[in-house]
mmCIF file of N, CA and C in Angstrom:
data_model
loop_
_atom_site.group_PDB
_atom_site.id
_atom_site.type_symbol
_atom_site.label_atom_id
_atom_site.label_comp_id
_atom_site.label_asym_id
_atom_site.label_seq_id
_atom_site.Cartn_x
_atom_site.Cartn_y
_atom_site.Cartn_z
ATOM 1 N N MET A 1 48.128 -37.151 132.858
ATOM 2 C CA MET A 1 47.240 -36.686 133.897
ATOM 3 C C MET A 1 47.366 -35.169 134.025
ATOM 4 N N LEU A 2 46.258 -34.470 134.126
ATOM 5 C CA LEU A 2 46.272 -33.017 134.191
ATOM 6 C C LEU A 2 46.710 -32.496 135.550
ATOM 7 N N PHE A 3 46.078 -32.959 136.607
ATOM 8 C CA PHE A 3 46.383 -32.463 137.941
ATOM 9 C C PHE A 3 47.379 -33.402 138.616
ATOM 10 N N ARG A 4 48.576 -32.919 138.852
ATOM 11 C CA ARG A 4 49.630 -33.745 139.437
ATOM 12 C C ARG A 4 49.908 -33.398 140.899
ATOM 13 N N GLY A 5 48.946 -32.782 141.563
ATOM 14 C CA GLY A 5 49.129 -32.396 142.956
ATOM 15 C C GLY A 5 49.366 -33.587 143.869
ATOM 16 N N TYR A 6 48.656 -34.679 143.604
ATOM 17 C CA TYR A 6 48.817 -35.870 144.429
ATOM 18 C C TYR A 6 50.230 -36.433 144.280
ATOM 19 N N GLN A 7 50.732 -36.485 143.043
ATOM 20 C CA GLN A 7 52.088 -36.997 142.811
ATOM 21 C C GLN A 7 53.133 -36.075 143.422
ATOM 22 N N LEU A 8 52.941 -34.764 143.322
ATOM 23 C CA LEU A 8 53.884 -33.826 143.940
ATOM 24 C C LEU A 8 53.886 -33.976 145.458
ATOM 25 N N ALA A 9 52.712 -34.175 146.042
ATOM 26 C CA ALA A 9 52.625 -34.325 147.489
ATOM 27 C C ALA A 9 53.302 -35.605 147.953
ATOM 28 N N ARG A 10 53.148 -36.686 147.193
ATOM 29 C CA ARG A 10 53.781 -37.951 147.580
ATOM 30 C C ARG A 10 55.284 -37.924 147.368
ATOM 31 N N GLN A 11 55.719 -37.312 146.254
ATOM 32 C CA GLN A 11 57.136 -37.352 145.907
ATOM 33 C C GLN A 11 57.939 -36.317 146.697
ATOM 34 N N PHE A 12 57.408 -35.106 146.890
ATOM 35 C CA PHE A 12 58.173 -34.047 147.546
ATOM 36 C C PHE A 12 57.585 -33.675 148.906
ATOM 37 N N HIS A 13 56.527 -32.855 148.905
ATOM 38 C CA HIS A 13 55.941 -32.394 150.166
ATOM 39 C C HIS A 13 54.513 -31.930 149.888
ATOM 40 N N ILE A 14 53.660 -32.006 150.884
ATOM 41 C CA ILE A 14 52.252 -31.623 150.749
ATOM 42 C C ILE A 14 52.092 -30.120 150.536
ATOM 43 N N ALA A 15 53.096 -29.350 150.942
ATOM 44 C CA ALA A 15 52.996 -27.888 150.847
ATOM 45 C C ALA A 15 52.991 -27.396 149.400
ATOM 46 N N ILE A 16 53.583 -28.143 148.479
ATOM 47 C CA ILE A 16 53.664 -27.691 147.083
ATOM 48 C C ILE A 16 52.274 -27.540 146.464
ATOM 49 N N PRO A 17 51.396 -28.531 146.484
ATOM 50 C CA PRO A 17 50.059 -28.308 145.904
ATOM 51 C C PRO A 17 49.201 -27.352 146.736
ATOM 52 N N VAL A 18 49.416 -27.303 148.039
ATOM 53 C CA VAL A 18 48.629 -26.403 148.887
ATOM 54 C C VAL A 18 48.978 -24.947 148.577
ATOM 55 N N VAL A 19 50.270 -24.646 148.498
ATOM 56 C CA VAL A 19 50.705 -23.280 148.191
ATOM 57 C C VAL A 19 50.311 -22.909 146.764
ATOM 58 N N SER A 20 50.445 -23.837 145.831
ATOM 59 C CA SER A 20 50.048 -23.567 144.447
ATOM 60 C C SER A 20 48.553 -23.265 144.354
ATOM 61 N N GLY A 21 47.744 -23.995 145.079
ATOM 62 C CA GLY A 21 46.301 -23.732 145.093
ATOM 63 C C GLY A 21 45.973 -22.388 145.710
ATOM 64 N N ALA A 22 46.693 -22.020 146.787
ATOM 65 C CA ALA A 22 46.460 -20.722 147.429
ATOM 66 C C ALA A 22 46.850 -19.580 146.497
ATOM 67 N N VAL A 23 47.965 -19.714 145.792
ATOM 68 C CA VAL A 23 48.387 -18.680 144.844
ATOM 69 C C VAL A 23 47.368 -18.559 143.713
ATOM 70 N N LEU A 24 46.860 -19.671 143.224
ATOM 71 C CA LEU A 24 45.844 -19.645 142.172
ATOM 72 C C LEU A 24 44.594 -18.910 142.640
ATOM 73 N N LEU A 25 44.154 -19.153 143.872
ATOM 74 C CA LEU A 25 42.971 -18.463 144.397
ATOM 75 C C LEU A 25 43.203 -16.962 144.528
ATOM 76 N N VAL A 26 44.389 -16.550 144.955
ATOM 77 C CA VAL A 26 44.700 -15.128 145.078
ATOM 78 C C VAL A 26 44.714 -14.462 143.698
ATOM 79 N N VAL A 27 45.304 -15.128 142.714
ATOM 80 C CA VAL A 27 45.349 -14.575 141.361
ATOM 81 C C VAL A 27 43.936 -14.442 140.793
ATOM 82 N N LEU A 28 43.097 -15.435 140.966
ATOM 83 C CA LEU A 28 41.720 -15.368 140.463
ATOM 84 C C LEU A 28 40.906 -14.296 141.190
ATOM 85 N N ALA A 29 41.139 -14.118 142.490
ATOM 86 C CA ALA A 29 40.438 -13.073 143.238
ATOM 87 C C ALA A 29 40.857 -11.688 142.753
ATOM 88 N N ASN A 30 42.154 -11.496 142.478
ATOM 89 C CA ASN A 30 42.620 -10.204 141.967
ATOM 90 C C ASN A 30 42.088 -9.931 140.571
ATOM 91 N N LEU A 31 41.994 -10.950 139.737
ATOM 92 C CA LEU A 31 41.427 -10.787 138.405
ATOM 93 C C LEU A 31 39.959 -10.394 138.486
ATOM 94 N N ALA A 32 39.215 -11.032 139.368
ATOM 95 C CA ALA A 32 37.798 -10.690 139.548
ATOM 96 C C ALA A 32 37.642 -9.272 140.082
ATOM 97 N N ALA A 33 38.503 -8.870 141.010
ATOM 98 C CA ALA A 33 38.431 -7.510 141.547
ATOM 99 C C ALA A 33 38.766 -6.476 140.480
ATOM 100 N N ALA A 34 39.769 -6.751 139.657
ATOM 101 C CA ALA A 34 40.150 -5.810 138.605
ATOM 102 C C ALA A 34 39.062 -5.694 137.554
ATOM 103 N N THR A 35 38.333 -6.759 137.315
ATOM 104 C CA THR A 35 37.283 -6.743 136.309
ATOM 105 C C THR A 35 36.027 -6.033 136.811
ATOM 106 N N CYS A 36 35.705 -6.186 138.085
ATOM 107 C CA CYS A 36 34.430 -5.700 138.603
ATOM 108 C C CYS A 36 34.476 -4.309 139.227
ATOM 109 N N MET A 37 35.645 -3.832 139.628
ATOM 110 C CA MET A 37 35.714 -2.550 140.331
ATOM 111 C C MET A 37 35.652 -1.376 139.360
ATOM 112 N N ASN A 38 35.116 -0.269 139.845
ATOM 113 C CA ASN A 38 35.057 0.961 139.066
ATOM 114 C C ASN A 38 36.451 1.584 139.046
ATOM 115 N N PRO A 39 37.025 1.828 137.865
ATOM 116 C CA PRO A 39 38.374 2.371 137.817
ATOM 117 C C PRO A 39 38.449 3.865 138.072
ATOM 118 N N GLY A 40 37.354 4.532 138.329
ATOM 119 C CA GLY A 40 37.376 5.968 138.591
ATOM 120 C C GLY A 40 36.794 6.775 137.453
ATOM 121 N N PHE A 41 35.772 6.229 136.781
ATOM 122 C CA PHE A 41 35.116 6.964 135.707
ATOM 123 C C PHE A 41 34.442 8.211 136.259
ATOM 124 N N LEU A 42 34.543 9.298 135.529
ATOM 125 C CA LEU A 42 33.814 10.510 135.877
ATOM 126 C C LEU A 42 32.509 10.525 135.094
ATOM 127 N N PRO A 43 31.423 10.974 135.699
ATOM 128 C CA PRO A 43 30.146 10.979 134.984
ATOM 129 C C PRO A 43 30.150 12.012 133.862
ATOM 130 N N ARG A 44 29.525 11.654 132.759
ATOM 131 C CA ARG A 44 29.411 12.573 131.633
ATOM 132 C C ARG A 44 28.343 13.612 131.918
ATOM 133 N N ALA A 45 28.365 14.683 131.139
ATOM 134 C CA ALA A 45 27.330 15.698 131.262
ATOM 135 C C ALA A 45 26.002 15.091 130.809
ATOM 136 N N THR A 46 24.955 15.341 131.562
ATOM 137 C CA THR A 46 23.648 14.793 131.228
ATOM 138 C C THR A 46 22.933 15.702 130.237
ATOM 139 N N ALA A 47 21.842 15.217 129.690
ATOM 140 C CA ALA A 47 21.065 16.007 128.737
ATOM 141 C C ALA A 47 20.373 17.183 129.429
ATOM 142 N N ASP A 48 20.167 17.112 130.767
ATOM 143 C CA ASP A 48 19.520 18.190 131.519
ATOM 144 C C ASP A 48 20.406 19.427 131.610
ATOM 145 N N GLU A 49 21.726 19.226 131.607
ATOM 146 C CA GLU A 49 22.647 20.337 131.771
ATOM 147 C C GLU A 49 22.643 21.195 130.512
ATOM 148 N N PRO A 50 22.756 22.504 130.692
ATOM 149 C CA PRO A 50 22.704 23.382 129.512
ATOM 150 C C PRO A 50 23.930 23.178 128.630
ATOM 151 N N ALA A 51 23.691 23.044 127.347
ATOM 152 C CA ALA A 51 24.787 22.890 126.392
ATOM 153 C C ALA A 51 25.333 24.272 126.046
ATOM 154 N N PRO A 52 26.612 24.382 125.792
ATOM 155 C CA PRO A 52 27.151 25.696 125.408
ATOM 156 C C PRO A 52 26.585 26.130 124.048
ATOM 157 N N GLU A 53 26.260 27.441 123.945
ATOM 158 C CA GLU A 53 25.667 27.952 122.720
ATOM 159 C C GLU A 53 26.643 27.860 121.552
ATOM 160 N N GLU A 54 27.895 28.101 121.846
ATOM 161 C CA GLU A 54 28.920 28.039 120.810
ATOM 162 C C GLU A 54 29.987 27.060 121.275
ATOM 163 N N ALA A 55 30.958 26.838 120.453
ATOM 164 C CA ALA A 55 32.033 25.915 120.826
ATOM 165 C C ALA A 55 32.758 26.471 122.050
ATOM 166 N N PRO A 56 32.861 25.684 123.123
ATOM 167 C CA PRO A 56 33.507 26.188 124.336
ATOM 168 C C PRO A 56 35.012 26.350 124.125
ATOM 169 N N ALA A 57 35.593 27.169 124.960
ATOM 170 C CA ALA A 57 37.044 27.381 124.903
ATOM 171 C C ALA A 57 37.755 26.081 125.254
ATOM 172 N N THR A 58 38.899 25.879 124.632
ATOM 173 C CA THR A 58 39.646 24.648 124.876
ATOM 174 C C THR A 58 40.118 24.570 126.323
ATOM 175 N N TYR A 59 40.556 25.698 126.869
ATOM 176 C CA TYR A 59 41.030 25.742 128.256
ATOM 177 C C TYR A 59 40.250 26.790 129.039
ATOM 178 N N LYS A 60 40.147 26.565 130.332
ATOM 179 C CA LYS A 60 39.514 27.521 131.224
ATOM 180 C C LYS A 60 40.380 27.621 132.470
ATOM 181 N N LEU A 61 40.632 28.811 132.937
ATOM 182 C CA LEU A 61 41.408 29.000 134.158
ATOM 183 C C LEU A 61 40.476 28.897 135.359
ATOM 184 N N ALA A 62 40.918 28.162 136.359
ATOM 185 C CA ALA A 62 40.143 28.014 137.585
ATOM 186 C C ALA A 62 41.094 28.112 138.765
ATOM 187 N N SER A 63 40.564 28.525 139.894
ATOM 188 C CA SER A 63 41.369 28.639 141.104
ATOM 189 C C SER A 63 41.010 27.488 142.037
ATOM 190 N N ILE A 64 41.981 26.623 142.326
ATOM 191 C CA ILE A 64 41.786 25.496 143.234
ATOM 192 C C ILE A 64 42.750 25.671 144.404
ATOM 193 N N ASN A 65 42.206 25.887 145.587
ATOM 194 C CA ASN A 65 42.994 26.138 146.798
ATOM 195 C C ASN A 65 43.968 27.293 146.600
ATOM 196 N N GLY A 66 43.513 28.326 145.911
ATOM 197 C CA GLY A 66 44.322 29.513 145.707
ATOM 198 C C GLY A 66 45.363 29.394 144.612
ATOM 199 N N VAL A 67 45.370 28.291 143.876
ATOM 200 C CA VAL A 67 46.335 28.083 142.795
ATOM 201 C C VAL A 67 45.581 28.110 141.471
ATOM 202 N N GLN A 68 46.083 28.889 140.523
ATOM 203 C CA GLN A 68 45.461 28.950 139.207
ATOM 204 C C GLN A 68 45.855 27.709 138.402
ATOM 205 N N VAL A 69 44.868 26.978 137.888
ATOM 206 C CA VAL A 69 45.130 25.798 137.064
ATOM 207 C C VAL A 69 44.316 25.903 135.781
ATOM 208 N N LYS A 70 44.829 25.263 134.719
ATOM 209 C CA LYS A 70 44.120 25.218 133.450
ATOM 210 C C LYS A 70 43.282 23.950 133.400
ATOM 211 N N LEU A 71 41.994 24.092 133.122
ATOM 212 C CA LEU A 71 41.112 22.952 132.952
ATOM 213 C C LEU A 71 40.848 22.786 131.463
ATOM 214 N N LYS A 72 41.077 21.585 130.951
ATOM 215 C CA LYS A 72 40.879 21.321 129.532
ATOM 216 C C LYS A 72 39.455 20.814 129.311
ATOM 217 N N PHE A 73 38.837 21.270 128.232
ATOM 218 C CA PHE A 73 37.485 20.847 127.914
ATOM 219 C C PHE A 73 37.531 19.510 127.179
ATOM 220 N N CYS A 74 36.733 18.541 127.634
ATOM 221 C CA CYS A 74 36.617 17.250 126.963
ATOM 222 C C CYS A 74 35.362 17.305 126.106
ATOM 223 N N SER A 75 35.552 17.309 124.792
ATOM 224 C CA SER A 75 34.403 17.440 123.893
ATOM 225 C C SER A 75 33.535 16.183 123.860
ATOM 226 N N THR A 76 34.093 15.034 124.212
ATOM 227 C CA THR A 76 33.306 13.800 124.225
ATOM 228 C C THR A 76 32.396 13.744 125.446
ATOM 229 N N CYS A 77 32.937 14.082 126.616
ATOM 230 C CA CYS A 77 32.159 14.017 127.858
ATOM 231 C C CYS A 77 31.444 15.326 128.182
ATOM 232 N N ASN A 78 31.739 16.405 127.439
ATOM 233 C CA ASN A 78 31.098 17.720 127.582
ATOM 234 C C ASN A 78 31.270 18.354 128.950
ATOM 235 N N PHE A 79 32.483 18.358 129.478
ATOM 236 C CA PHE A 79 32.781 19.099 130.695
ATOM 237 C C PHE A 79 34.268 19.435 130.733
ATOM 238 N N TYR A 80 34.604 20.398 131.595
ATOM 239 C CA TYR A 80 36.006 20.749 131.793
ATOM 240 C C TYR A 80 36.612 19.752 132.774
ATOM 241 N N ARG A 81 37.684 19.101 132.344
ATOM 242 C CA ARG A 81 38.317 18.066 133.163
ATOM 243 C C ARG A 81 39.118 18.681 134.294
ATOM 244 N N PRO A 82 38.971 18.164 135.506
ATOM 245 C CA PRO A 82 39.810 18.606 136.620
ATOM 246 C C PRO A 82 41.266 18.191 136.388
ATOM 247 N N PRO A 83 42.196 18.710 137.187
ATOM 248 C CA PRO A 83 43.595 18.300 137.036
ATOM 249 C C PRO A 83 43.761 16.794 137.238
ATOM 250 N N ARG A 84 44.698 16.198 136.509
ATOM 251 C CA ARG A 84 45.054 14.781 136.564
ATOM 252 C C ARG A 84 43.970 13.859 136.028
ATOM 253 N N VAL A 85 43.010 14.379 135.303
ATOM 254 C CA VAL A 85 41.979 13.551 134.678
ATOM 255 C C VAL A 85 42.316 13.433 133.204
ATOM 256 N N SER A 86 42.227 12.216 132.664
ATOM 257 C CA SER A 86 42.536 11.977 131.258
ATOM 258 C C SER A 86 41.381 11.235 130.604
ATOM 259 N N HIS A 87 41.331 11.335 129.292
ATOM 260 C CA HIS A 87 40.289 10.656 128.533
ATOM 261 C C HIS A 87 40.877 9.398 127.904
ATOM 262 N N CYS A 88 40.250 8.251 128.120
ATOM 263 C CA CYS A 88 40.688 6.989 127.527
ATOM 264 C C CYS A 88 39.973 6.841 126.185
ATOM 265 N N SER A 89 40.748 6.765 125.120
ATOM 266 C CA SER A 89 40.144 6.672 123.797
ATOM 267 C C SER A 89 39.519 5.303 123.544
ATOM 268 N N THR A 90 39.974 4.268 124.247
ATOM 269 C CA THR A 90 39.414 2.932 124.063
ATOM 270 C C THR A 90 38.060 2.807 124.754
ATOM 271 N N CYS A 91 37.978 3.260 126.011
ATOM 272 C CA CYS A 91 36.712 3.212 126.761
ATOM 273 C C CYS A 91 35.791 4.365 126.400
ATOM 274 N N ASN A 92 36.361 5.446 125.848
ATOM 275 C CA ASN A 92 35.631 6.653 125.494
ATOM 276 C C ASN A 92 35.023 7.315 126.724
ATOM 277 N N ARG A 93 35.775 7.313 127.838
ATOM 278 C CA ARG A 93 35.340 7.933 129.093
ATOM 279 C C ARG A 93 36.521 8.640 129.738
ATOM 280 N N CYS A 94 36.224 9.603 130.599
ATOM 281 C CA CYS A 94 37.270 10.289 131.369
ATOM 282 C C CYS A 94 37.476 9.559 132.693
ATOM 283 N N LEU A 95 38.742 9.434 133.087
ATOM 284 C CA LEU A 95 39.102 8.735 134.315
ATOM 285 C C LEU A 95 39.973 9.606 135.197
ATOM 286 N N GLU A 96 39.815 9.433 136.517
ATOM 287 C CA GLU A 96 40.705 10.089 137.461
ATOM 288 C C GLU A 96 42.043 9.366 137.431
ATOM 289 N N VAL A 97 43.116 10.098 137.354
ATOM 290 C CA VAL A 97 44.486 9.576 137.409
ATOM 291 C C VAL A 97 44.629 8.353 136.492
ATOM 292 N N PHE A 98 44.404 8.537 135.214
ATOM 293 C CA PHE A 98 44.441 7.462 134.222
ATOM 294 C C PHE A 98 45.830 6.839 134.172
ATOM 295 N N ASP A 99 45.901 5.515 134.211
ATOM 296 C CA ASP A 99 47.172 4.804 134.125
ATOM 297 C C ASP A 99 47.319 4.154 132.757
ATOM 298 N N HIS A 100 46.473 3.183 132.427
ATOM 299 C CA HIS A 100 46.538 2.526 131.121
ATOM 300 C C HIS A 100 45.238 1.769 130.874
ATOM 301 N N HIS A 101 45.056 1.354 129.648
ATOM 302 C CA HIS A 101 43.912 0.515 129.309
ATOM 303 C C HIS A 101 44.422 -0.917 129.212
ATOM 304 N N CYS A 102 43.891 -1.796 130.028
ATOM 305 C CA CYS A 102 44.352 -3.185 130.085
ATOM 306 C C CYS A 102 43.542 -4.026 129.105
ATOM 307 N N GLU A 103 44.216 -4.646 128.168
ATOM 308 C CA GLU A 103 43.538 -5.478 127.182
ATOM 309 C C GLU A 103 43.141 -6.846 127.742
ATOM 310 N N PHE A 104 43.742 -7.249 128.863
ATOM 311 C CA PHE A 104 43.408 -8.554 129.438
ATOM 312 C C PHE A 104 42.029 -8.547 130.080
ATOM 313 N N VAL A 105 41.695 -7.472 130.784
ATOM 314 C CA VAL A 105 40.394 -7.391 131.441
ATOM 315 C C VAL A 105 39.453 -6.433 130.712
ATOM 316 N N LYS A 106 39.932 -5.838 129.594
ATOM 317 C CA LYS A 106 39.132 -4.944 128.761
ATOM 318 C C LYS A 106 38.592 -3.755 129.561
ATOM 319 N N ARG A 107 39.416 -3.208 130.455
ATOM 320 C CA ARG A 107 39.044 -2.056 131.273
ATOM 321 C C ARG A 107 40.220 -1.119 131.383
ATOM 322 N N SER A 108 39.938 0.114 131.701
ATOM 323 C CA SER A 108 40.989 1.078 131.982
ATOM 324 C C SER A 108 41.388 0.957 133.442
ATOM 325 N N ARG A 109 42.644 1.212 133.702
ATOM 326 C CA ARG A 109 43.153 1.143 135.055
ATOM 327 C C ARG A 109 43.587 2.536 135.473
ATOM 328 N N SER A 110 43.405 2.841 136.729
ATOM 329 C CA SER A 110 43.885 4.107 137.253
ATOM 330 C C SER A 110 44.707 3.829 138.502
ATOM 331 N N GLU A 111 45.336 4.858 139.020
ATOM 332 C CA GLU A 111 46.244 4.677 140.157
ATOM 333 C C GLU A 111 45.525 4.737 141.496
ATOM 334 N N LEU A 112 44.214 4.663 141.503
ATOM 335 C CA LEU A 112 43.474 4.764 142.764
ATOM 336 C C LEU A 112 43.614 3.548 143.612
#
C-alpha cells in the first residue's frame, strides 16, 4: 500500500499523518514560490538605447553616496553593473546579489 497514513494513525497517533501532510504542503508551497518568483533580474539594455561607438571601458568610476566605486561593464547585458551585481552564465542575465544557480528549479537564486 502506498499511503500508510491510516495505519500510522491507528497504530501510533493521528498527529503523525497530519503533521506529515502539513510539512508536505509547506515544502510544495516553497518550491512553487522559488520557481515562480523573480530572483532579481536586472533589465538588459534595449535597442532604443544608444550603443557605444567603440568598445566600452571595462571599468568606470562612479560616485555613490560620496564613495568612489568601480562599475564593471557587462558585455552581454550592455550596461555597467552596479555594486554587488553578478552575471549568471547559466541564465545569461545579471542579478542583484547573486547567490547560486539552482539546478532543481532551473533558476538563479539571490539573497533578496
